[in-house]
Coordinates of C-alpha atoms in Angstrom, one line a residue:
Chain A
M1 CA -9.2 4.4 17.3
K2 CA -10.6 5.2 14.1
I3 CA -9.1 2.7 11.5
L4 CA -9.3 2.3 7.8
V5 CA -8.9 -1.0 6.2
C6 CA -7.7 -0.9 2.5
M7 CA -9.4 -4.2 0.7
K8 CA -9.2 -5.8 -2.7
Q9 CA -11.2 -8.3 -4.4
V10 CA -8.9 -10.8 -6.3
P11 CA -9.7 -14.0 -8.3
Q12 CA -10.2 -17.2 -6.3
K13 CA -7.0 -19.1 -5.7
D14 CA -8.1 -22.4 -7.6
A15 CA -9.8 -20.3 -10.4
P16 CA -8.6 -21.2 -13.8
L17 CA -7.5 -17.7 -15.4
K18 CA -8.0 -16.9 -19.0
L19 CA -6.1 -14.1 -20.7
N20 CA -7.9 -11.5 -22.3
E21 CA -7.6 -10.7 -26.1
S22 CA -4.8 -8.1 -26.1
G23 CA -2.7 -10.4 -23.5
T24 CA -2.5 -7.8 -21.0
W25 CA -5.0 -8.9 -18.3
I26 CA -7.4 -11.6 -17.5
R27 CA -10.7 -12.1 -18.5
E28 CA -13.1 -10.8 -16.1
D29 CA -15.5 -13.9 -16.1
V30 CA -13.7 -15.7 -13.1
S31 CA -15.0 -16.1 -9.4
Y32 CA -13.6 -13.6 -6.8
E33 CA -12.7 -13.6 -3.2
V34 CA -11.2 -11.2 -0.6
N35 CA -7.5 -10.8 -1.0
E36 CA -6.3 -13.2 1.8
P37 CA -4.0 -10.8 3.8
D38 CA -6.8 -8.0 3.6
A39 CA -9.2 -10.3 5.6
Y40 CA -6.4 -10.6 8.3
A41 CA -6.3 -6.7 8.3
L42 CA -9.6 -6.2 8.5
E43 CA -9.7 -8.8 11.6
E44 CA -6.9 -7.1 13.3
A45 CA -9.0 -3.8 12.9
L46 CA -12.0 -5.0 14.5
R47 CA -10.1 -6.4 17.2
Q48 CA -8.6 -3.2 18.1
K49 CA -11.8 -1.5 17.8
E50 CA -13.1 -4.1 20.5
K51 CA -10.3 -3.2 22.9
H52 CA -9.9 0.6 22.2
G53 CA -13.5 1.7 20.9
G54 CA -13.6 3.7 17.8
E55 CA -14.6 3.0 14.1
V56 CA -13.7 0.6 11.4
V57 CA -14.0 2.1 7.8
V58 CA -13.0 -0.3 4.8
I59 CA -12.5 0.9 1.4
T60 CA -12.1 -0.8 -2.1
S61 CA -11.8 0.1 -5.6
G62 CA -13.1 -1.7 -8.6
P63 CA -16.2 -2.5 -10.8
A64 CA -19.6 -3.3 -9.1
R65 CA -18.4 -7.1 -8.1
S66 CA -16.0 -5.9 -5.7
Q67 CA -18.5 -4.3 -3.3
Q68 CA -19.1 -7.8 -2.4
V69 CA -15.8 -7.6 -0.1
L70 CA -17.1 -4.7 1.5
R71 CA -20.4 -6.2 2.2
E72 CA -18.7 -9.2 3.8
A73 CA -16.6 -6.8 5.9
L74 CA -19.6 -4.7 7.0
A75 CA -21.0 -8.2 8.1
K76 CA -18.2 -9.2 10.2
G77 CA -18.5 -5.7 11.9
A78 CA -17.0 -2.9 10.0
D79 CA -19.1 0.2 10.5
R80 CA -19.1 2.0 7.1
A81 CA -17.7 1.4 3.8
I82 CA -16.3 3.3 0.8
H83 CA -16.4 2.1 -2.6
L84 CA -14.2 3.6 -5.6
E85 CA -16.4 2.0 -8.3
D86 CA -15.1 2.0 -11.8
N87 CA -13.6 -0.8 -13.9
A88 CA -10.8 1.5 -14.8
F89 CA -9.7 1.2 -11.2
V90 CA -8.4 -2.4 -11.8
G91 CA -5.8 -1.2 -14.1
L92 CA -4.1 1.4 -11.6
D93 CA -0.6 0.9 -10.7
A94 CA 0.1 1.0 -7.1
L95 CA 1.0 4.9 -7.0
N96 CA -2.2 5.7 -8.6
T97 CA -4.5 3.2 -6.6
A98 CA -2.9 5.0 -3.3
R99 CA -3.3 8.4 -4.7
A100 CA -7.3 7.4 -5.3
F101 CA -7.6 6.2 -1.9
A102 CA -5.7 9.0 -0.3
A103 CA -8.2 11.6 -2.4
A104 CA -11.3 9.4 -1.3
V105 CA -10.5 10.0 2.5
K106 CA -8.9 13.3 2.3
E107 CA -11.9 14.7 4.6
E108 CA -11.5 11.9 7.2
Q109 CA -9.1 11.6 10.0
F110 CA -7.8 8.1 10.7
D111 CA -5.5 7.0 13.4
L112 CA -4.4 3.9 11.5
I113 CA -4.6 2.7 8.0
F114 CA -4.3 -1.1 7.3
T115 CA -3.4 -2.9 3.9
G116 CA -2.6 -6.6 3.5
L117 CA 1.1 -6.9 2.9
Q118 CA 0.4 -7.7 -0.8
S119 CA -2.4 -8.6 -3.2
D120 CA -2.7 -12.2 -4.5
D121 CA -3.2 -10.8 -8.1
Y122 CA -0.3 -8.0 -8.9
G123 CA 1.8 -9.0 -5.8
Y124 CA 3.8 -5.5 -5.8
A125 CA 3.5 -5.3 -2.0
Q126 CA 3.5 -1.4 -2.5
T127 CA 0.3 0.3 -2.3
G128 CA 0.4 0.8 1.8
V129 CA 3.8 2.0 1.8
V130 CA 3.3 4.4 -1.0
L131 CA 0.0 5.3 0.7
A132 CA 1.9 6.3 3.9
E133 CA 4.4 8.3 2.0
L134 CA 1.7 10.3 0.3
L135 CA 0.2 11.2 3.4
G136 CA 3.3 11.8 5.0
W137 CA 2.9 9.2 7.6
P138 CA 5.1 6.7 9.1
H139 CA 4.5 3.0 8.3
A140 CA 5.7 -0.5 9.3
T141 CA 5.3 -3.5 7.1
I142 CA 4.3 -7.2 7.5
I143 CA 3.1 -6.8 11.0
M144 CA 2.3 -9.5 13.4
H145 CA 1.0 -7.7 16.5
I146 CA -0.2 -4.4 17.4
E147 CA -0.4 -2.6 20.9
K148 CA -1.5 0.5 21.6
N149 CA 0.3 2.8 24.3
D150 CA 0.4 6.2 25.4
A151 CA 3.0 7.4 22.9
G152 CA 1.2 5.7 19.9
I153 CA 1.8 1.9 19.1
R154 CA 4.3 -0.9 19.4
V155 CA 4.1 -3.2 16.4
K156 CA 5.9 -6.4 16.0
R157 CA 7.4 -7.0 12.3
E158 CA 8.0 -10.3 10.8
L159 CA 11.7 -10.4 9.3
E160 CA 13.2 -13.3 7.0
A161 CA 13.9 -16.7 8.3
G162 CA 12.0 -16.7 11.6
F163 CA 13.4 -13.3 13.0
F164 CA 11.0 -10.6 14.4
Q165 CA 11.5 -7.1 15.8
F166 CA 9.3 -4.7 17.8
V167 CA 9.1 -1.1 16.3
D168 CA 7.6 1.8 18.3
M169 CA 5.8 4.5 16.2
P170 CA 3.5 7.5 16.8
L171 CA 0.0 7.8 15.1
P172 CA -1.3 8.0 12.7
A173 CA 0.5 5.4 10.9
V174 CA 0.0 3.2 8.1
L175 CA 0.6 -0.9 8.6
T176 CA 0.7 -3.7 6.2
I177 CA -0.6 -6.9 7.7
Q178 CA 0.7 -10.3 7.6
S179 CA -1.5 -13.1 7.2
G180 CA -1.6 -15.2 10.3
I181 CA -1.7 -12.3 12.6
N182 CA -4.9 -13.4 14.1
K183 CA -7.7 -16.0 13.7
L184 CA -10.6 -15.0 11.3
R185 CA -14.0 -14.6 12.2
Y186 CA -16.9 -15.5 10.3
A187 CA -19.8 -13.2 9.7
T188 CA -22.8 -14.1 12.0
L189 CA -26.7 -14.0 10.7
I190 CA -27.3 -10.9 12.4
G191 CA -24.2 -9.3 11.1
I192 CA -25.1 -10.1 7.8
K193 CA -28.6 -8.5 8.3
Q194 CA -27.2 -5.2 10.0
A195 CA -24.7 -4.9 7.0
K196 CA -27.5 -4.0 4.8
N197 CA -28.4 -0.9 6.8
K198 CA -24.5 0.2 7.3
P199 CA -23.6 3.0 5.1
L200 CA -21.7 2.7 1.8
R201 CA -20.5 5.8 0.3
K202 CA -19.8 5.3 -3.6
V203 CA -16.7 7.5 -5.2
A204 CA -16.7 7.9 -9.1
M205 CA -13.5 8.0 -11.1
A206 CA -14.5 11.5 -11.9
D207 CA -14.2 12.5 -8.0
V208 CA -10.6 11.7 -7.7
Q209 CA -9.1 11.9 -11.3
S210 CA -7.8 15.1 -10.5
A211 CA -5.3 13.3 -8.0
L212 CA -4.1 10.6 -10.5
S213 CA -1.7 10.5 -13.5
T214 CA -1.0 7.9 -16.0
N215 CA 0.6 5.1 -14.8
L216 CA 4.4 5.2 -14.3
Q217 CA 4.6 1.4 -15.0
K218 CA 2.9 -0.7 -17.7
I219 CA 2.1 -4.4 -18.2
E220 CA 3.3 -5.0 -21.8
R221 CA 2.2 -8.6 -22.0
L222 CA 0.8 -11.1 -19.8
Y223 CA 1.2 -15.0 -20.5
V224 CA 1.6 -18.5 -19.3
P225 CA 4.9 -19.0 -17.9
Q226 CA 7.4 -20.9 -19.7
K227 CA 8.5 -24.0 -18.3
T228 CA 12.0 -24.4 -17.0
K229 CA 11.8 -27.8 -16.0
Q230 CA 10.7 -31.2 -17.5
T231 CA 7.9 -32.5 -15.8
Q232 CA 6.7 -36.0 -16.1
F233 CA 3.0 -36.4 -15.2
L234 CA 2.1 -39.8 -13.9
E235 CA -1.4 -40.9 -14.7
G236 CA -3.9 -43.5 -14.1
P237 CA -6.0 -45.1 -10.9
A238 CA -4.6 -43.9 -7.4
A239 CA -3.0 -47.4 -6.8
E240 CA -1.1 -47.4 -10.1
I241 CA 0.1 -43.9 -9.4
A242 CA 1.5 -45.2 -6.1
K243 CA 3.5 -47.9 -7.7
K244 CA 4.9 -45.5 -10.2
L245 CA 6.0 -43.1 -7.4
V246 CA 7.5 -45.7 -5.4
D247 CA 9.4 -46.8 -8.6
K248 CA 10.5 -43.1 -9.2
L249 CA 11.7 -43.0 -5.5
R250 CA 13.5 -46.0 -5.7
N251 CA 15.2 -46.0 -9.1
E252 CA 15.6 -42.2 -10.0
V253 CA 15.4 -40.2 -6.7
R254 CA 17.2 -43.1 -5.2
V255 CA 15.7 -42.4 -1.5
L256 CA 14.2 -45.6 -0.9
Chain B
M1 CA 26.9 11.9 -17.9
A2 CA 26.8 8.5 -19.4
D3 CA 23.8 6.3 -18.5
S4 CA 24.5 4.1 -15.4
I5 CA 22.8 1.4 -13.2
L6 CA 23.2 1.5 -9.3
V7 CA 23.0 -1.7 -7.4
V8 CA 22.2 -1.2 -3.9
V9 CA 23.4 -4.1 -1.9
E10 CA 21.9 -5.1 1.4
Q11 CA 23.6 -5.2 4.7
R12 CA 21.7 -5.9 7.8
E13 CA 23.2 -6.0 11.5
G14 CA 26.5 -5.7 10.3
K15 CA 26.2 -8.6 7.6
L16 CA 26.1 -8.5 3.8
N17 CA 23.1 -10.2 2.7
R18 CA 24.2 -13.2 0.2
V19 CA 21.3 -12.2 -2.1
S20 CA 23.2 -9.0 -2.9
W21 CA 25.5 -11.0 -5.1
E22 CA 22.8 -11.9 -7.1
T23 CA 21.5 -8.5 -7.8
V24 CA 25.4 -7.5 -8.7
A25 CA 25.2 -10.4 -11.1
A26 CA 22.1 -9.0 -12.6
G27 CA 23.5 -5.5 -12.8
Q28 CA 26.3 -7.0 -14.5
A29 CA 24.2 -8.8 -17.1
I30 CA 22.1 -5.8 -17.9
A31 CA 25.2 -3.4 -18.0
V32 CA 26.6 -5.9 -20.9
D33 CA 23.2 -5.7 -22.7
T34 CA 22.6 -1.9 -22.6
G35 CA 26.4 -0.6 -22.6
W36 CA 25.6 1.3 -19.5
T37 CA 28.2 1.6 -16.7
L38 CA 27.8 -0.3 -13.7
E39 CA 27.8 1.3 -10.0
A40 CA 27.0 -0.3 -6.6
A41 CA 26.3 1.4 -3.2
V42 CA 26.0 0.0 0.4
V43 CA 24.1 2.2 2.9
G44 CA 24.4 2.3 6.6
R45 CA 26.6 3.1 9.3
G46 CA 30.6 2.2 9.2
V47 CA 29.9 0.2 5.6
A48 CA 33.2 1.2 3.9
G49 CA 34.2 -2.5 4.5
F50 CA 31.4 -3.8 2.7
A51 CA 31.9 -1.5 -0.1
G52 CA 35.4 -3.0 -0.3
E53 CA 34.2 -6.4 -0.8
I54 CA 31.7 -5.4 -3.6
A55 CA 34.5 -3.3 -5.2
A56 CA 36.3 -6.9 -5.8
K57 CA 33.4 -7.5 -8.3
K58 CA 33.5 -6.2 -11.9
A59 CA 32.0 -2.5 -11.4
S60 CA 33.1 1.0 -12.1
K61 CA 32.8 2.3 -8.8
V62 CA 31.4 1.5 -5.4
Y63 CA 29.9 4.0 -2.8
A64 CA 29.7 3.8 1.1
V65 CA 26.7 5.9 1.8
E66 CA 27.0 6.8 5.3
S67 CA 25.3 8.3 8.2
P68 CA 25.2 7.7 11.9
K69 CA 21.5 7.8 11.5
L70 CA 21.4 4.7 9.3
E71 CA 21.9 2.3 12.2
P72 CA 19.6 0.7 13.2
Y73 CA 17.6 0.6 10.0
T74 CA 14.4 2.4 9.4
P75 CA 12.6 3.2 6.2
E76 CA 12.8 6.8 7.0
A77 CA 16.4 7.0 7.1
F78 CA 17.1 4.7 4.4
S79 CA 14.7 6.5 2.0
A80 CA 16.0 9.9 2.8
A81 CA 19.7 8.8 2.3
L82 CA 19.2 7.0 -1.0
K83 CA 16.9 10.0 -2.3
Q84 CA 19.9 12.4 -1.6
F85 CA 22.4 10.0 -3.1
I86 CA 20.5 9.0 -6.2
E87 CA 19.4 12.6 -7.2
S88 CA 23.2 13.5 -7.0
K89 CA 24.2 10.4 -9.0
Q90 CA 21.1 10.3 -11.3
P91 CA 21.5 6.6 -12.3
K92 CA 18.9 5.4 -14.9
L93 CA 18.2 2.1 -13.3
V94 CA 18.3 1.3 -9.5
L95 CA 18.4 -2.6 -8.7
M96 CA 17.9 -4.0 -5.4
P97 CA 17.1 -7.5 -4.0
H98 CA 13.3 -8.0 -3.3
T99 CA 14.2 -8.6 0.8
Y100 CA 11.8 -7.7 3.5
Q101 CA 13.9 -4.6 4.2
V102 CA 13.9 -3.3 0.8
R103 CA 10.2 -4.1 0.4
D104 CA 10.0 -1.8 3.6
F105 CA 11.6 1.2 2.1
V106 CA 11.5 1.2 -1.7
P107 CA 7.8 2.1 -2.5
K108 CA 8.5 5.1 -0.1
L109 CA 11.8 5.9 -1.8
A110 CA 10.2 5.8 -5.2
T111 CA 7.1 7.7 -4.3
A112 CA 9.3 10.5 -2.6
M113 CA 11.1 10.7 -5.9
G114 CA 8.0 10.8 -8.0
R115 CA 8.9 7.2 -9.7
T116 CA 7.8 3.9 -9.3
A117 CA 9.3 0.5 -8.4
I118 CA 8.6 -2.7 -10.5
S119 CA 8.8 -5.1 -8.0
D120 CA 9.7 -8.7 -7.3
C121 CA 11.1 -9.5 -10.8
I122 CA 12.5 -12.5 -12.0
G123 CA 14.5 -11.4 -14.9
Y124 CA 14.5 -8.8 -17.7
K125 CA 14.4 -8.6 -21.5
K126 CA 15.7 -6.1 -23.8
D127 CA 13.2 -5.3 -26.5
G128 CA 14.8 -3.0 -28.9
S129 CA 15.7 0.1 -26.8
N130 CA 12.8 -0.8 -24.4
L131 CA 13.8 -2.7 -21.2
L132 CA 11.1 -5.2 -19.9
F133 CA 11.2 -6.5 -16.6
T134 CA 9.5 -9.9 -15.9
R135 CA 7.7 -10.6 -12.8
Q136 CA 5.1 -13.2 -11.6
M137 CA 1.7 -12.3 -10.9
F138 CA -1.8 -14.2 -9.8
Q139 CA 0.4 -16.2 -7.3
G140 CA 2.8 -17.4 -10.2
K141 CA 0.2 -18.5 -12.6
L142 CA 1.0 -15.9 -14.8
T143 CA 3.7 -14.0 -15.9
A144 CA 4.1 -10.3 -17.0
D145 CA 6.6 -8.2 -19.1
V146 CA 6.4 -4.8 -17.5
S147 CA 7.9 -1.5 -18.8
F148 CA 8.6 2.0 -17.4
A149 CA 6.3 4.6 -18.6
C150 CA 8.1 7.4 -16.6
D151 CA 11.5 9.1 -16.6
A152 CA 14.4 7.7 -14.8
P153 CA 15.4 6.8 -12.4
W154 CA 13.9 3.7 -12.7
F155 CA 13.6 1.2 -9.4
V156 CA 13.7 -2.6 -9.9
T157 CA 13.6 -5.3 -7.2
F158 CA 14.6 -8.9 -8.0
Q159 CA 13.4 -12.0 -6.3
N160 CA 15.6 -14.0 -4.3
G161 CA 17.2 -16.8 -6.7
A162 CA 16.4 -14.8 -9.7
F163 CA 19.9 -14.6 -10.8
R164 CA 23.0 -16.6 -9.8
G165 CA 25.0 -15.2 -7.0
D166 CA 28.3 -17.0 -8.0
K167 CA 28.0 -15.7 -11.4
A168 CA 28.8 -12.2 -10.2
E169 CA 32.0 -11.4 -12.2
A170 CA 35.3 -10.2 -10.4
G171 CA 36.8 -7.4 -11.8
A172 CA 40.4 -7.3 -13.2
S173 CA 41.4 -4.7 -10.4
A174 CA 39.5 -3.6 -7.4
A175 CA 36.8 -0.6 -8.3
P176 CA 37.6 2.5 -6.6
V177 CA 35.4 3.0 -3.4
E178 CA 34.1 6.3 -2.2
T179 CA 32.4 7.2 1.0
V180 CA 29.6 9.5 0.7
N181 CA 28.1 11.2 3.9
V182 CA 24.5 11.9 3.6
N183 CA 22.4 14.4 6.0
I184 CA 19.5 12.9 7.4
A185 CA 17.5 16.1 9.3
D186 CA 16.1 15.5 12.8
G187 CA 12.5 14.6 12.9
V188 CA 12.8 12.5 9.7
I189 CA 13.0 9.3 11.7
R190 CA 9.8 8.6 13.5
N191 CA 10.0 4.9 13.9
K192 CA 11.9 3.5 16.8
P193 CA 13.0 0.0 16.2
Q194 CA 13.9 -2.4 19.0
D195 CA 16.6 -5.0 18.7
V196 CA 15.9 -7.8 15.9
F197 CA 15.1 -11.4 17.9
K198 CA 14.1 -14.8 17.1
E199 CA 10.7 -16.0 18.6
A200 CA 12.0 -19.2 20.3
K201 CA 14.7 -21.6 19.5
Q202 CA 13.6 -23.6 16.5
A203 CA 13.0 -27.1 17.3
V204 CA 13.0 -28.3 14.0
D205 CA 15.8 -27.7 11.5
L206 CA 14.2 -28.4 8.4
T207 CA 17.5 -27.4 6.2
Q208 CA 19.3 -30.5 7.6
A209 CA 16.5 -32.8 6.2
E210 CA 17.0 -35.1 3.2
I211 CA 13.2 -35.7 2.7
I212 CA 10.5 -33.3 3.3
V213 CA 6.8 -34.2 3.0
S214 CA 5.1 -30.8 2.9
V215 CA 1.4 -30.2 3.0
G216 CA -0.7 -27.0 2.0
R217 CA -4.2 -25.9 1.9
G218 CA -5.2 -29.0 -0.1
I219 CA -5.1 -31.2 3.2
K220 CA -8.3 -29.2 3.9
E221 CA -8.7 -30.1 7.7
Q222 CA -6.5 -30.4 10.7
K223 CA -7.1 -33.9 11.3
N224 CA -6.0 -34.9 7.7
I225 CA -2.3 -33.8 8.8
E226 CA -1.9 -37.4 10.3
L227 CA -2.1 -38.7 6.6
A228 CA 0.8 -36.5 5.5
K229 CA 2.8 -37.2 8.9
Q230 CA 2.3 -41.3 8.2
L231 CA 3.6 -40.6 4.6
A232 CA 6.5 -38.6 6.1
E233 CA 7.2 -41.3 8.5
A234 CA 7.3 -44.1 5.9
L235 CA 9.8 -42.1 4.1
G236 CA 11.8 -41.5 7.1
G237 CA 11.4 -37.6 6.3
E238 CA 10.2 -34.5 7.9
L239 CA 6.8 -33.0 7.9
A240 CA 6.6 -29.4 6.8
A241 CA 3.9 -26.8 5.6
S242 CA 3.3 -23.9 3.4
R243 CA 2.3 -20.8 5.4
P244 CA -1.8 -21.0 5.6
I245 CA -1.3 -24.4 7.4
C246 CA 0.8 -22.7 10.2
D247 CA -1.2 -19.6 10.2
S248 CA -4.3 -22.0 11.1
G249 CA -2.2 -23.3 13.9
W250 CA -2.4 -27.0 12.2
L251 CA 1.3 -27.1 12.3
P252 CA 3.8 -25.1 14.5
M253 CA 5.3 -22.1 12.8
D254 CA 9.0 -23.7 12.9
R255 CA 7.7 -26.2 10.2
Q256 CA 6.9 -23.3 7.8
I257 CA 8.7 -23.3 4.2
G258 CA 9.0 -20.2 2.2
S259 CA 10.1 -16.6 2.4
S260 CA 8.9 -16.2 5.9
G261 CA 9.9 -19.7 7.1
Q262 CA 12.8 -21.9 6.4
T263 CA 14.6 -22.4 3.0
V264 CA 15.3 -25.8 2.3
A265 CA 17.0 -27.7 -0.4
P266 CA 16.5 -31.6 0.3
K267 CA 16.9 -34.5 -1.8
L268 CA 13.2 -34.9 -2.1
Y269 CA 10.5 -32.7 -1.6
L270 CA 6.9 -34.1 -1.9
A271 CA 4.2 -31.5 -2.0
L272 CA 0.8 -32.5 -1.1
G273 CA -2.0 -29.9 -2.1
I274 CA 0.4 -27.0 -2.2
S275 CA -0.5 -24.6 -5.0
G276 CA 3.0 -23.3 -5.1
A277 CA 2.6 -19.4 -4.2
I278 CA 5.6 -17.6 -4.9
Q279 CA 6.4 -17.2 -1.1
H280 CA 6.5 -20.8 -0.9
I281 CA 8.6 -21.5 -4.2
V282 CA 11.5 -19.4 -2.7
G283 CA 11.7 -21.7 0.0
M284 CA 12.0 -24.9 -1.8
K285 CA 12.9 -24.6 -5.2
G286 CA 16.4 -25.5 -4.5
A287 CA 15.2 -29.2 -3.8
R288 CA 16.8 -31.7 -5.9
T289 CA 13.6 -33.5 -6.6
I290 CA 10.1 -32.1 -6.4
I291 CA 7.1 -34.5 -6.5
A292 CA 3.8 -32.5 -6.6
I293 CA 0.2 -34.0 -6.1
N294 CA -2.5 -31.5 -6.4
K295 CA -6.0 -31.6 -7.9
D296 CA -5.4 -28.2 -9.7
S297 CA -3.8 -28.8 -13.1
E298 CA -2.7 -25.2 -13.5
A299 CA -1.3 -25.0 -9.9
P300 CA 2.0 -23.2 -10.2
I301 CA 3.9 -26.0 -8.3
F302 CA 3.8 -28.4 -11.4
E303 CA 5.9 -25.5 -13.1
I304 CA 9.1 -26.6 -11.0
A305 CA 7.9 -30.2 -10.1
D306 CA 10.0 -33.3 -11.7
F307 CA 7.1 -35.6 -11.2
A308 CA 3.5 -34.4 -11.0
V309 CA 0.4 -36.0 -10.1
V310 CA -3.2 -34.4 -10.8
G311 CA -5.4 -35.8 -8.6
N312 CA -6.9 -36.0 -5.1
L313 CA -4.3 -36.5 -2.3
F314 CA -6.5 -38.4 -0.2
D315 CA -7.0 -41.0 -3.2
I316 CA -3.4 -41.2 -3.8
V317 CA -1.6 -40.8 -0.5
P318 CA -3.0 -43.8 1.4
P319 CA -1.9 -46.6 -1.4
L320 CA 1.4 -44.4 -1.4
I321 CA 2.2 -45.0 2.2
E322 CA 1.4 -48.8 1.8
E323 CA 3.9 -48.8 -1.3
V324 CA 6.6 -47.2 0.4
K325 CA 6.3 -49.4 3.4
K326 CA 6.3 -52.5 1.3
A327 CA 9.5 -51.1 -0.6
K328 CA 11.2 -50.3 2.7
A329 CA 10.4 -53.8 4.2
G330 CA 11.8 -55.6 0.8
S331 CA 15.0 -53.7 0.7

C-alpha cells in the first residue's frame, strides 16, 4: 500500500507562548515538536507498510523549521518526504491547507492518506476530512485500528463515552488517526543516518497558489483566556503546601 | 427571505443527544442578539418524533430531514442530506454540537458547499454587525475570536458545555413541524458501518466516585503512578488519568477522563501533572472542587482550578499523603 501521512509541527506542549504584536498569532521564537496524533498516524503507516509492503510518504507545510518533522519521520522509516515550504502556509485555514496538499500530490496515486485527528495548535479537526472531500474519497475519523481486506479496509472508529464501531470502506480513503492506536517507535541511529539520503521534495507557495483562495475564516484576535473562576494559589515549601491543602480539604471542600 | 439560524440537533441510535439542547440554547441567544429567526432540524430515518420534542422549545419551525439511507449514520449520507436541505432553506448560520459524529461530517459538508466551519467554539460575540466565534487554541492556552470571511451559510460547532442546555427556552406554543424528504443517490454511500459496541464491560465507574485523583503526563514514568495511587487510597478516592497515560498503557482505558473517556462530576478532582487540554477538561469541569498541581504556571488546568499549586508534584504529593493520613487518623 502506498500511504501519505500529513504531519504538522506545533509548539511544544510546555512551551510558554507569547502573542505577536498584532495579537493574531504567536511569536515564532518557541520550541516546536511534531503534533502528537500525527506521530501515531506515521507509526500506523509504517506498520501497514511492514505488513503489506508499499511506500510511506510524509508531507508537511510551513517554514524551514518544520522540515524537522519530516527528517524525524524519514529516520523512523518513511521512504520520502514532501515539504511545502513557506511561512505563509502557517496561516492557511483547513480548506486551503487541504487544497495545498491535494495540489502538491496530484501526480501521485495513494491508497491511503492519514492525518492526526486534530492539531494541538488550531485544533480544528478538519483538514483530513476536507482533503477527502476535495479528492472525492471516502473517509473515516478517530481511527483506532486498520485492517486490510480484499474489498478495501476495515477500520475501528472511536465514538464517545467508550463506544466503538467497525466501518468497512473501499480504497483509496482518508483516515484521521487517534493517539494511542499503536506504540510509537524511536528512530534508530542507522535510521537517522539513512534519512539524510532519502528524497525530500520541496514545493513552493507559487507551485500550489493557483489551487488556493483567500481564507474563508479569519482569526481577528488571539488572547490569553479570561479566568472564569477564582483560583487560590497556594505557595511555600512542600510540607507547608501539604498542610494548607489538607486544611482546605477538611474545612472548605469537606472531604476529610 | 429573512435571515435565519438553523440548529441541527443530534440523534444517534434512536436517541436525542442531550448536548443538542445546548445548541438550541446557543441558537436562541444568537437569535435574540441578531433578530434572525431560529429554526431547527433533525436528520435521520423516522425522526419526526424528535422534531416534535424539539418543537416544544422556542423556535419558528422544526424540520425532520428524512431518508431511509440516513440509517445507520454515514458521513456521506448526512453530508448529502444536509447539503440539499441547506441549499433549499438558505440559512445564514448553521449551528451544531461539536460531537464525534458532527466532526465526522461537517468539514465534508462545508467543503462540498464551498464554505467553512468554525469548529469547537465556546461562545460568540456580536461586534457591531460582525459575528465573532470564540474558540480555544493551543490546547486551551490561548483563545481566539474568529470571523467568517465568506458568504453564508456559515457553519459553527459548539463545544460540549459551552451553553446551558437547561436554559433552552420553551415556546409559548409548539413550533410547526415539517417533514422534508431528501433524495440520496445510489453510490453516494461508500462506507459500510457495523453496529456500535462497547469494548468490554467497564470495570470502573468513575462517574459515581466522590473523590478522584487524576494523573497526567507530569507523572513522567509508569512507576510513579504508585504515588498517585497512594494519595487516592489515603483520600478514599478513585484513581484516574488523562488520555496520554492510558495511551501509554500505564493505566487501563477505563480510568480515562475526557471526551473519549468518562465524564465525571465528583466532589473533589485532584489533578496531578495534568496540563488541561480541552479534551480532558470537558470530562471533568463539572467537578465541585478542582485542585491542580502542575509545574507549568501557564497550564490551562489552572484556569478552572479552585486551588492551585505551581510546583513539582513529586515534592508535594509525599508530604500530602502523610498529612491526609494524619488528618484521617485524627478525625
